PDB file of C-alpha atoms in Angstrom:
ATOM      1  CA  UNK A 265       0.000   0.000   0.000  1.00 74.00           C
ATOM      2  CA  UNK A 266       1.252   3.473  -0.931  1.00 81.00           C
ATOM      3  CA  UNK A 267      -0.388   6.335   0.955  1.00 76.00           C
ATOM      4  CA  UNK A 268      -0.145   9.968  -0.169  1.00 78.00           C
ATOM      5  CA  UNK A 269      -2.284  12.012   2.163  1.00 72.00           C
ATOM      6  CA  UNK A 270      -5.936  11.279   1.389  1.00 76.00           C
ATOM      7  CA  UNK A 271      -5.006   9.283  -1.727  1.00 83.00           C
ATOM      8  CA  UNK A 272      -3.600   5.748  -1.774  1.00 84.00           C
ATOM      9  CA  UNK A 273      -2.799   2.831  -4.032  1.00 86.00           C
ATOM     10  CA  UNK A 274      -3.968  -0.268  -2.189  1.00 83.00           C
ATOM     11  CA  UNK A 275      -2.230  -2.785  -4.487  1.00 86.00           C
ATOM     12  CA  UNK A 276       0.620  -0.832  -6.140  1.00 87.00           C
ATOM     13  CA  UNK A 277       2.453  -3.869  -7.540  1.00 87.00           C
ATOM     14  CA  UNK A 278      -0.090  -4.046 -10.364  1.00 85.00           C
ATOM     15  CA  UNK A 279       1.533  -0.906 -11.803  1.00 83.00           C
ATOM     16  CA  UNK A 280       4.346  -3.160 -12.987  1.00 85.00           C
ATOM     17  CA  UNK A 281       2.031  -4.865 -15.494  1.00 81.00           C
ATOM     18  CA  UNK A 282       1.957  -2.208 -18.296  1.00 77.00           C
ATOM     19  CA  UNK A 283       5.754  -1.792 -18.563  1.00 83.00           C
ATOM     20  CA  UNK A 284       6.184  -5.574 -18.443  1.00 82.00           C
ATOM     21  CA  UNK A 285       3.694  -6.014 -21.295  1.00 77.00           C
ATOM     22  CA  UNK A 286       5.391  -3.264 -23.277  1.00 76.00           C
ATOM     23  CA  UNK A 287       8.729  -5.067 -22.962  1.00 81.00           C
ATOM     24  CA  UNK A 288       7.144  -8.330 -24.123  1.00 74.00           C
ATOM     25  CA  UNK A 289       5.584  -6.642 -27.162  1.00 68.00           C
ATOM     26  CA  UNK A 290       8.863  -4.940 -28.094  1.00 73.00           C
ATOM     27  CA  UNK A 291      10.759  -8.206 -27.775  1.00 70.00           C
ATOM     28  CA  UNK A 292       8.179  -9.998 -29.929  1.00 63.00           C
ATOM     29  CA  UNK A 293       8.206  -7.379 -32.653  1.00 61.00           C
ATOM     30  CA  UNK A 294      11.977  -7.411 -32.916  1.00 56.00           C
ATOM     31  CA  UNK A 295      11.963 -11.113 -33.701  1.00 53.00           C
ATOM     32  CA  UNK A 296      11.365 -12.334 -37.249  1.00 53.00           C
ATOM     33  CA  UNK A 297       7.720 -13.361 -37.047  1.00 53.00           C
ATOM     34  CA  UNK A 298       7.866 -15.243 -40.347  1.00 55.00           C
ATOM     35  CA  UNK A 299      10.401 -17.799 -39.152  1.00 55.00           C
ATOM     36  CA  UNK A 300      10.598 -20.815 -41.469  1.00 56.00           C
ATOM     37  CA  UNK A 301       7.903 -19.450 -43.793  1.00 61.00           C
ATOM     38  CA  UNK A 302      10.646 -17.659 -45.714  1.00 60.00           C
ATOM     39  CA  UNK A 303      12.070 -21.038 -46.778  1.00 63.00           C
ATOM     40  CA  UNK A 304       8.735 -22.668 -47.587  1.00 67.00           C
ATOM     41  CA  UNK A 305       6.820 -19.923 -49.455  1.00 65.00           C
ATOM     42  CA  UNK A 306       7.862 -18.623 -52.862  1.00 70.00           C
ATOM     43  CA  UNK A 307       9.601 -15.241 -52.378  1.00 73.00           C
ATOM     44  CA  UNK A 308       7.374 -13.454 -54.906  1.00 74.00           C
ATOM     45  CA  UNK A 309       4.202 -14.812 -53.309  1.00 70.00           C
ATOM     46  CA  UNK A 310       5.502 -13.954 -49.838  1.00 61.00           C
ATOM     47  CA  UNK A 311       6.170 -10.365 -50.891  1.00 70.00           C
ATOM     48  CA  UNK A 312       2.579  -9.988 -52.145  1.00 67.00           C
ATOM     49  CA  UNK A 313       1.223 -11.480 -48.925  1.00 66.00           C
ATOM     50  CA  UNK A 314       3.334  -9.131 -46.801  1.00 63.00           C
ATOM     51  CA  UNK A 315       2.154  -6.065 -48.737  1.00 67.00           C
ATOM     52  CA  UNK A 316      -1.453  -7.087 -48.272  1.00 61.00           C
ATOM     53  CA  UNK A 317      -0.908  -7.766 -44.563  1.00 57.00           C
ATOM     54  CA  UNK A 318       0.754  -4.376 -44.114  1.00 53.00           C
ATOM     55  CA  UNK A 319      -2.162  -2.578 -45.759  1.00 44.00           C
ATOM     56  CA  UNK A 320      -4.635  -4.340 -43.448  1.00 42.00           C
ATOM     57  CA  UNK A 321      -2.472  -3.749 -40.366  1.00 46.00           C
ATOM     58  CA  UNK A 322      -2.121  -0.065 -41.172  1.00 43.00           C
ATOM     59  CA  UNK A 323      -5.858   0.354 -40.746  1.00 42.00           C
ATOM     60  CA  UNK A 324      -5.708  -1.079 -37.263  1.00 50.00           C
ATOM     61  CA  UNK A 325      -3.687   0.030 -34.239  1.00 57.00           C
ATOM     62  CA  UNK A 326      -2.709  -1.671 -31.028  1.00 63.00           C
ATOM     63  CA  UNK A 327      -3.077   1.625 -29.159  1.00 69.00           C
ATOM     64  CA  UNK A 328      -6.658   1.057 -27.880  1.00 73.00           C
ATOM     65  CA  UNK A 329      -5.713  -2.438 -26.721  1.00 73.00           C
ATOM     66  CA  UNK A 330      -2.678  -1.211 -24.789  1.00 76.00           C
ATOM     67  CA  UNK A 331      -4.737   1.645 -23.356  1.00 80.00           C
ATOM     68  CA  UNK A 332      -7.369  -0.779 -22.053  1.00 81.00           C
ATOM     69  CA  UNK A 333      -4.678  -3.028 -20.528  1.00 80.00           C
ATOM     70  CA  UNK A 334      -3.158   0.015 -18.782  1.00 82.00           C
ATOM     71  CA  UNK A 335      -6.591   0.949 -17.407  1.00 85.00           C
ATOM     72  CA  UNK A 336      -7.090  -2.593 -16.119  1.00 86.00           C
ATOM     73  CA  UNK A 337      -3.707  -2.461 -14.358  1.00 86.00           C
ATOM     74  CA  UNK A 338      -4.585   0.932 -12.858  1.00 86.00           C
ATOM     75  CA  UNK A 339      -7.893  -0.447 -11.597  1.00 88.00           C
ATOM     76  CA  UNK A 340      -6.250  -3.519 -10.084  1.00 88.00           C
ATOM     77  CA  UNK A 341      -3.661  -1.417  -8.226  1.00 89.00           C
ATOM     78  CA  UNK A 342      -6.549  -0.017  -6.172  1.00 87.00           C
ATOM     79  CA  UNK A 343      -6.647   3.791  -6.455  1.00 89.00           C
ATOM     80  CA  UNK A 344      -8.531   4.924  -3.366  1.00 88.00           C
ATOM     81  CA  UNK A 345      -9.521   8.013  -1.423  1.00 86.00           C
ATOM     82  CA  UNK A 346      -9.777   8.167   2.345  1.00 76.00           C
ATOM     83  CA  UNK A 347     -13.394   8.042   3.431  1.00 72.00           C
ATOM     84  CA  UNK A 348     -14.893  10.811   5.495  1.00 66.00           C
ATOM     85  CA  UNK A 349     -14.790   9.903   9.178  1.00 54.00           C
ATOM     86  CA  UNK A 350     -11.964   7.400   8.697  1.00 52.00           C
ATOM     87  CA  UNK A 351     -10.302   8.750  11.855  1.00 52.00           C
ATOM     88  CA  UNK A 352     -12.757   6.736  13.951  1.00 50.00           C
ATOM     89  CA  UNK A 353     -11.000   3.564  12.804  1.00 52.00           C
ATOM     90  CA  UNK A 354      -7.683   4.615  14.309  1.00 54.00           C
ATOM     91  CA  UNK A 355      -8.539   2.765  17.498  1.00 54.00           C
ATOM     92  CA  UNK A 356      -8.191  -0.536  15.658  1.00 66.00           C
ATOM     93  CA  UNK A 357      -4.592  -0.889  16.859  1.00 79.00           C
ATOM     94  CA  UNK A 358      -1.960   0.990  18.828  1.00 89.00           C
ATOM     95  CA  UNK A 359       1.466   0.830  20.430  1.00 92.00           C
ATOM     96  CA  UNK A 360       1.981   1.530  24.128  1.00 95.00           C
ATOM     97  CA  UNK A 361       5.452   2.026  25.617  1.00 96.00           C
ATOM     98  CA  UNK A 362       5.975   1.309  29.325  1.00 96.00           C
ATOM     99  CA  UNK A 363       9.095   3.047  30.606  1.00 95.00           C
ATOM    100  CA  UNK A 364      10.839   1.962  33.805  1.00 94.00           C
ATOM    101  CA  UNK A 365      12.210   5.166  35.355  1.00 92.00           C
ATOM    102  CA  UNK A 366      13.181   3.700  38.727  1.00 90.00           C
ATOM    103  CA  UNK A 367      16.959   3.746  38.108  1.00 87.00           C
ATOM    104  CA  UNK A 368      18.631   7.009  37.217  1.00 85.00           C
ATOM    105  CA  UNK A 369      21.847   5.409  35.953  1.00 86.00           C
ATOM    106  CA  UNK A 370      19.960   3.435  33.267  1.00 89.00           C
ATOM    107  CA  UNK A 371      17.531   6.170  32.323  1.00 90.00           C
ATOM    108  CA  UNK A 372      19.505   7.573  29.333  1.00 91.00           C
ATOM    109  CA  UNK A 373      19.600   4.146  27.656  1.00 92.00           C
ATOM    110  CA  UNK A 374      15.953   3.566  28.515  1.00 92.00           C
ATOM    111  CA  UNK A 375      14.926   6.873  26.948  1.00 92.00           C
ATOM    112  CA  UNK A 376      17.085   6.256  23.868  1.00 93.00           C
ATOM    113  CA  UNK A 377      15.341   2.923  23.249  1.00 94.00           C
ATOM    114  CA  UNK A 378      11.923   4.537  23.684  1.00 93.00           C
ATOM    115  CA  UNK A 379      12.840   7.292  21.238  1.00 92.00           C
ATOM    116  CA  UNK A 380      13.914   4.683  18.670  1.00 92.00           C
ATOM    117  CA  UNK A 381      10.528   2.958  18.913  1.00 92.00           C
ATOM    118  CA  UNK A 382       8.695   6.271  18.684  1.00 89.00           C
ATOM    119  CA  UNK A 383      10.535   7.262  15.526  1.00 86.00           C
ATOM    120  CA  UNK A 384       9.410   4.043  13.865  1.00 84.00           C
ATOM    121  CA  UNK A 385       5.829   3.993  15.094  1.00 78.00           C
ATOM    122  CA  UNK A 386       4.474   4.865  11.636  1.00 72.00           C
ATOM    123  CA  UNK A 387       0.795   5.774  11.389  1.00 69.00           C
ATOM    124  CA  UNK A 388      -0.281   3.810  14.448  1.00 80.00           C
ATOM    125  CA  UNK A 389      -1.480   5.531  17.574  1.00 86.00           C
ATOM    126  CA  UNK A 390       1.157   5.479  20.274  1.00 91.00           C
ATOM    127  CA  UNK A 391       1.061   6.161  23.990  1.00 93.00           C
ATOM    128  CA  UNK A 392       3.613   6.451  26.789  1.00 94.00           C
ATOM    129  CA  UNK A 393       3.373   5.373  30.423  1.00 95.00           C
ATOM    130  CA  UNK A 394       6.032   5.681  33.134  1.00 95.00           C
ATOM    131  CA  UNK A 395       6.407   3.428  36.117  1.00 95.00           C
ATOM    132  CA  UNK A 396       8.478   2.859  39.209  1.00 92.00           C
ATOM    133  CA  UNK A 397       6.573   1.914  42.380  1.00 92.00           C
ATOM    134  CA  UNK A 398       3.367   2.711  40.473  1.00 94.00           C
ATOM    135  CA  UNK A 399       2.387   3.489  36.879  1.00 94.00           C
ATOM    136  CA  UNK A 400       1.299   6.832  35.429  1.00 94.00           C
ATOM    137  CA  UNK A 401       0.177   7.980  32.002  1.00 94.00           C
ATOM    138  CA  UNK A 402       2.726  10.336  30.450  1.00 92.00           C
ATOM    139  CA  UNK A 403       0.865  10.767  27.168  1.00 90.00           C
ATOM    140  CA  UNK A 404      -2.482   9.409  25.985  1.00 89.00           C
ATOM    141  CA  UNK A 405      -2.707   7.548  22.698  1.00 89.00           C
ATOM    142  CA  UNK A 406      -1.897   9.888  19.837  1.00 86.00           C
ATOM    143  CA  UNK A 407      -0.712   9.794  16.240  1.00 80.00           C
ATOM    144  CA  UNK A 408       1.729  12.651  16.895  1.00 81.00           C
ATOM    145  CA  UNK A 409       4.904  10.773  17.813  1.00 82.00           C
ATOM    146  CA  UNK A 410       6.948  13.993  17.654  1.00 82.00           C
ATOM    147  CA  UNK A 411       5.181  15.376  20.716  1.00 82.00           C
ATOM    148  CA  UNK A 412       6.146  12.261  22.673  1.00 85.00           C
ATOM    149  CA  UNK A 413       9.778  12.542  21.602  1.00 81.00           C
ATOM    150  CA  UNK A 414      10.015  16.017  23.116  1.00 81.00           C
ATOM    151  CA  UNK A 415       8.354  14.712  26.273  1.00 87.00           C
ATOM    152  CA  UNK A 416      11.017  12.032  26.714  1.00 88.00           C
ATOM    153  CA  UNK A 417      13.760  14.582  27.319  1.00 84.00           C
ATOM    154  CA  UNK A 418      11.861  16.002  30.310  1.00 85.00           C
ATOM    155  CA  UNK A 419      11.835  12.658  32.150  1.00 89.00           C
ATOM    156  CA  UNK A 420      14.171  12.045  35.074  1.00 82.00           C
ATOM    157  CA  UNK A 421      14.267   9.797  38.150  1.00 78.00           C
ATOM    158  CA  UNK A 422      12.023  12.240  40.055  1.00 82.00           C
ATOM    159  CA  UNK A 423       9.198  12.142  37.500  1.00 86.00           C
ATOM    160  CA  UNK A 424       7.495   9.207  39.237  1.00 87.00           C
ATOM    161  CA  UNK A 425       7.295   9.868  42.999  1.00 85.00           C
ATOM    162  CA  UNK A 426       6.725   6.262  44.102  1.00 86.00           C
ATOM    163  CA  UNK A 427       9.806   4.294  45.085  1.00 86.00           C
ATOM    164  CA  UNK A 428      10.531   0.743  43.987  1.00 89.00           C
ATOM    165  CA  UNK A 429       9.675  -0.895  40.682  1.00 92.00           C
ATOM    166  CA  UNK A 430       6.379  -2.650  39.912  1.00 95.00           C
ATOM    167  CA  UNK A 431       6.169  -3.867  36.306  1.00 96.00           C
ATOM    168  CA  UNK A 432       3.007  -5.797  37.189  1.00 96.00           C
ATOM    169  CA  UNK A 433       1.270  -2.506  37.984  1.00 96.00           C
ATOM    170  CA  UNK A 434       2.511  -1.070  34.696  1.00 96.00           C
ATOM    171  CA  UNK A 435       1.034  -4.007  32.771  1.00 97.00           C
ATOM    172  CA  UNK A 436      -2.249  -3.766  34.676  1.00 97.00           C
ATOM    173  CA  UNK A 437      -2.332  -0.047  33.895  1.00 96.00           C
ATOM    174  CA  UNK A 438      -1.715  -0.785  30.201  1.00 96.00           C
ATOM    175  CA  UNK A 439      -4.529  -3.325  30.178  1.00 95.00           C
ATOM    176  CA  UNK A 440      -6.970  -0.855  31.694  1.00 95.00           C
ATOM    177  CA  UNK A 441      -5.914   1.958  29.352  1.00 94.00           C
ATOM    178  CA  UNK A 442      -6.318  -0.140  26.197  1.00 93.00           C
ATOM    179  CA  UNK A 443      -9.690  -1.423  27.332  1.00 92.00           C
ATOM    180  CA  UNK A 444     -10.972   2.075  28.031  1.00 91.00           C
ATOM    181  CA  UNK A 445      -9.720   3.264  24.629  1.00 87.00           C
ATOM    182  CA  UNK A 446     -11.467   0.272  22.997  1.00 85.00           C
ATOM    183  CA  UNK A 447      -8.303  -0.741  21.134  1.00 87.00           C
ATOM    184  CA  UNK A 448      -8.806  -3.890  19.072  1.00 79.00           C
ATOM    185  CA  UNK A 449      -5.156  -4.983  18.899  1.00 85.00           C
ATOM    186  CA  UNK A 450      -2.036  -3.503  20.468  1.00 91.00           C
ATOM    187  CA  UNK A 451       1.683  -3.908  20.974  1.00 94.00           C
ATOM    188  CA  UNK A 452       3.040  -3.151  24.440  1.00 96.00           C
ATOM    189  CA  UNK A 453       6.778  -2.560  24.752  1.00 96.00           C
ATOM    190  CA  UNK A 454       8.118  -2.599  28.311  1.00 97.00           C
ATOM    191  CA  UNK A 455      11.603  -1.062  28.574  1.00 96.00           C
ATOM    192  CA  UNK A 456      13.308  -2.054  31.814  1.00 95.00           C
ATOM    193  CA  UNK A 457      16.265  -3.744  33.484  1.00 92.00           C
ATOM    194  CA  UNK A 458      13.966  -6.562  34.586  1.00 92.00           C
ATOM    195  CA  UNK A 459      13.934  -5.657  38.252  1.00 92.00           C
ATOM    196  CA  UNK A 460      10.663  -6.500  39.988  1.00 93.00           C
ATOM    197  CA  UNK A 461       9.453  -9.065  37.475  1.00 94.00           C
ATOM    198  CA  UNK A 462       7.552 -11.906  39.103  1.00 94.00           C
ATOM    199  CA  UNK A 463       4.858 -14.482  38.249  1.00 94.00           C
ATOM    200  CA  UNK A 464       2.166 -11.804  38.554  1.00 96.00           C
ATOM    201  CA  UNK A 465       3.717  -9.864  35.681  1.00 96.00           C
ATOM    202  CA  UNK A 466       3.955 -13.008  33.549  1.00 96.00           C
ATOM    203  CA  UNK A 467       0.317 -13.871  34.216  1.00 96.00           C
ATOM    204  CA  UNK A 468      -0.717 -10.363  33.209  1.00 96.00           C
ATOM    205  CA  UNK A 469       1.351 -10.612  30.022  1.00 96.00           C
ATOM    206  CA  UNK A 470      -0.309 -13.929  29.151  1.00 96.00           C
ATOM    207  CA  UNK A 471      -3.731 -12.432  29.827  1.00 96.00           C
ATOM    208  CA  UNK A 472      -2.944  -9.471  27.569  1.00 96.00           C
ATOM    209  CA  UNK A 473      -1.874 -11.856  24.808  1.00 95.00           C
ATOM    210  CA  UNK A 474      -5.223 -13.643  25.005  1.00 94.00           C
ATOM    211  CA  UNK A 475      -6.931 -10.277  24.510  1.00 92.00           C
ATOM    212  CA  UNK A 476      -5.031  -9.542  21.293  1.00 88.00           C
ATOM    213  CA  UNK A 477      -2.203  -7.484  22.832  1.00 93.00           C
ATOM    214  CA  UNK A 478       1.416  -8.532  22.408  1.00 94.00           C
ATOM    215  CA  UNK A 479       3.916  -7.753  25.154  1.00 97.00           C
ATOM    216  CA  UNK A 480       7.494  -7.094  24.004  1.00 97.00           C
ATOM    217  CA  UNK A 481      10.416  -6.642  26.397  1.00 96.00           C
ATOM    218  CA  UNK A 482      13.396  -4.353  25.817  1.00 96.00           C
ATOM    219  CA  UNK A 483      16.167  -5.125  28.297  1.00 96.00           C
ATOM    220  CA  UNK A 484      18.272  -2.216  29.572  1.00 93.00           C
ATOM    221  CA  UNK A 485      21.620  -3.550  30.712  1.00 88.00           C
ATOM    222  CA  UNK A 486      24.003  -2.050  33.217  1.00 76.00           C
ATOM    223  CA  UNK A 487      27.560  -1.151  32.346  1.00 67.00           C
ATOM    224  CA  UNK A 488      29.766  -4.204  31.783  1.00 58.00           C
ATOM    225  CA  UNK A 489      30.188  -6.169  35.000  1.00 55.00           C
ATOM    226  CA  UNK A 490      28.244  -3.650  37.062  1.00 61.00           C
ATOM    227  CA  UNK A 491      25.298  -5.906  37.975  1.00 70.00           C
ATOM    228  CA  UNK A 492      25.652  -9.548  39.007  1.00 76.00           C
ATOM    229  CA  UNK A 493      21.865  -9.992  38.749  1.00 83.00           C
ATOM    230  CA  UNK A 494      21.776  -8.988  35.082  1.00 87.00           C
ATOM    231  CA  UNK A 495      21.660 -12.534  33.582  1.00 89.00           C
ATOM    232  CA  UNK A 496      18.691 -13.499  35.758  1.00 92.00           C
ATOM    233  CA  UNK A 497      16.866 -10.262  35.012  1.00 93.00           C
ATOM    234  CA  UNK A 498      17.498 -10.599  31.276  1.00 93.00           C
ATOM    235  CA  UNK A 499      16.056 -14.119  31.445  1.00 95.00           C
ATOM    236  CA  UNK A 500      13.016 -12.761  33.292  1.00 95.00           C
ATOM    237  CA  UNK A 501      12.465 -10.166  30.549  1.00 96.00           C
ATOM    238  CA  UNK A 502      12.705 -12.889  27.899  1.00 96.00           C
ATOM    239  CA  UNK A 503      10.174 -15.013  29.794  1.00 96.00           C
ATOM    240  CA  UNK A 504       7.834 -12.021  30.049  1.00 97.00           C
ATOM    241  CA  UNK A 505       7.900 -11.512  26.270  1.00 96.00           C
ATOM    242  CA  UNK A 506       7.310 -15.223  25.701  1.00 96.00           C
ATOM    243  CA  UNK A 507       4.283 -15.165  28.002  1.00 96.00           C
ATOM    244  CA  UNK A 508       2.952 -12.073  26.237  1.00 96.00           C
ATOM    245  CA  UNK A 509       3.368 -13.493  22.740  1.00 95.00           C
ATOM    246  CA  UNK A 510       5.923 -10.839  21.842  1.00 94.00           C
ATOM    247  CA  UNK A 511       9.626 -10.524  21.148  1.00 94.00           C
ATOM    248  CA  UNK A 512      12.500  -9.922  23.561  1.00 95.00           C
ATOM    249  CA  UNK A 513      15.188  -7.421  22.612  1.00 94.00           C
ATOM    250  CA  UNK A 514      17.926  -5.208  23.971  1.00 94.00           C
ATOM    251  CA  UNK A 515      17.938  -1.450  24.440  1.00 93.00           C
ATOM    252  CA  UNK A 516      21.350  -1.319  22.775  1.00 90.00           C
ATOM    253  CA  UNK A 517      19.747  -2.504  19.523  1.00 91.00           C
ATOM    254  CA  UNK A 518      15.931  -2.348  19.555  1.00 92.00           C
ATOM    255  CA  UNK A 519      15.581  -2.689  15.772  1.00 92.00           C
ATOM    256  CA  UNK A 520      14.069  -6.178  15.971  1.00 91.00           C
ATOM    257  CA  UNK A 521      11.342  -4.969  18.320  1.00 92.00           C
ATOM    258  CA  UNK A 522      10.608  -1.960  16.100  1.00 91.00           C
ATOM    259  CA  UNK A 523      10.456  -4.184  13.018  1.00 89.00           C
ATOM    260  CA  UNK A 524       8.130  -6.647  14.742  1.00 88.00           C
ATOM    261  CA  UNK A 525       5.746  -3.867  15.750  1.00 85.00           C
ATOM    262  CA  UNK A 526       5.917  -2.292  12.300  1.00 81.00           C
ATOM    263  CA  UNK A 527       5.148  -5.596  10.548  1.00 78.00           C
ATOM    264  CA  UNK A 528       2.170  -6.155  12.830  1.00 69.00           C
ATOM    265  CA  UNK A 529       0.841  -2.710  11.874  1.00 56.00           C
ATOM    266  CA  UNK A 530       1.329  -3.303   8.149  1.00 50.00           C
ATOM    267  CA  UNK A 531      -0.341  -6.712   8.256  1.00 52.00           C
ATOM    268  CA  UNK A 532      -3.232  -5.308  10.251  1.00 53.00           C
ATOM    269  CA  UNK A 533      -3.799  -2.394   7.870  1.00 50.00           C
ATOM    270  CA  UNK A 534      -3.611  -4.732   4.891  1.00 47.00           C
ATOM    271  CA  UNK A 535      -6.594  -6.800   6.029  1.00 49.00           C
ATOM    272  CA  UNK A 536      -9.306  -6.336   3.426  1.00 49.00           C
ATOM    273  CA  UNK A 537     -12.235  -5.672   5.754  1.00 49.00           C
ATOM    274  CA  UNK A 538     -10.402  -3.026   7.784  1.00 54.00           C
ATOM    275  CA  UNK A 539      -8.944  -1.393   4.688  1.00 56.00           C
ATOM    276  CA  UNK A 540     -12.423  -1.195   3.163  1.00 55.00           C
ATOM    277  CA  UNK A 541     -13.614   0.704   6.232  1.00 59.00           C
ATOM    278  CA  UNK A 542     -11.032   3.461   5.799  1.00 70.00           C
ATOM    279  CA  UNK A 543     -10.563   3.711   2.011  1.00 77.00           C
ATOM    280  CA  UNK A 544     -12.984   3.904  -0.910  1.00 83.00           C
ATOM    281  CA  UNK A 545     -11.545   1.865  -3.780  1.00 87.00           C
ATOM    282  CA  UNK A 546     -12.341   3.396  -7.190  1.00 88.00           C
ATOM    283  CA  UNK A 547     -10.813   0.496  -9.116  1.00 88.00           C
ATOM    284  CA  UNK A 548     -14.221  -0.960 -10.045  1.00 86.00           C
ATOM    285  CA  UNK A 549     -15.206   2.232 -11.880  1.00 89.00           C
ATOM    286  CA  UNK A 550     -11.937   2.283 -13.795  1.00 89.00           C
ATOM    287  CA  UNK A 551     -12.573  -1.360 -14.738  1.00 87.00           C
ATOM    288  CA  UNK A 552     -15.812  -0.273 -16.444  1.00 88.00           C
ATOM    289  CA  UNK A 553     -13.860   2.234 -18.537  1.00 86.00           C
ATOM    290  CA  UNK A 554     -11.279  -0.435 -19.301  1.00 84.00           C
ATOM    291  CA  UNK A 555     -14.005  -2.852 -20.417  1.00 85.00           C
ATOM    292  CA  UNK A 556     -15.448  -0.254 -22.793  1.00 83.00           C
ATOM    293  CA  UNK A 557     -11.999   0.500 -24.233  1.00 79.00           C
ATOM    294  CA  UNK A 558     -11.288  -3.224 -24.608  1.00 78.00           C
ATOM    295  CA  UNK A 559     -14.560  -3.817 -26.483  1.00 81.00           C
ATOM    296  CA  UNK A 560     -13.737  -0.984 -28.885  1.00 78.00           C
ATOM    297  CA  UNK A 561     -10.239  -2.372 -29.411  1.00 72.00           C
ATOM    298  CA  UNK A 562     -11.515  -5.889 -30.134  1.00 74.00           C
ATOM    299  CA  UNK A 563     -14.248  -4.564 -32.406  1.00 73.00           C
ATOM    300  CA  UNK A 564     -11.659  -2.626 -34.393  1.00 62.00           C
ATOM    301  CA  UNK A 565      -9.543  -5.740 -34.763  1.00 57.00           C
ATOM    302  CA  UNK A 566     -12.493  -7.783 -35.946  1.00 55.00           C
ATOM    303  CA  UNK A 567     -13.522  -5.220 -38.560  1.00 54.00           C
TER     304      UNK A 567
END
């Protein structure tokens, strides 16, 4: 799908058909169409036949036929306009980032990972929640990722007043927020060092997965050798993602998480029923024009 404001091509690969056909026609015309007939037919008779064929072919052109094929390809590529009121379908899916701000020394890497995910959020709605001893909404779901990026730089270890770290409360908060927003499907990315993860958090992640939400974990490591508990916490983050049906990644390279979320959004948008709700496909009307042009072209060839 190619989207240009309120205009889109739903199936753009069909645009490759006209140039491909043109190449085939050019290749065919450059070959000697007579082949072995030159050896079988008397040269004088062949010359007369060719002159007669040329006079008949001059009265007929392949232009209308190629024009109708081009129209068919244009129709199949799905030219569409966004329907009025399409914004109401934005709550079909969303991305929610849960940011662990309980440790000041890891906060820069945590924020950097969140910014990376924000930059690649695409057209999906995205929200941001912060947690330490409790969870708070930093930004409601919005399609303006730039506003969230500026908000990230204002976060420090004093932003959340509650001490400790409770990822289970963050996941419960995410569940409540997505339910209230009536989001059909969502990706939740929890960015943390894994501290505080327990069976309650895993059960919540599994419950979210059953509701159509995927929980991804982005592990924020300490400096090399600075935390003896890091292997266990990394394993806990991996287990959380597995329970939530998502992917586990690292804050040092969150590209896999971003790609997973992006692919989920693309696949979701590409579903025919949902796409039909947001876009009006004018391909069927162009097909009528193509059919008329094709009938004229075939009639001219039969004359």
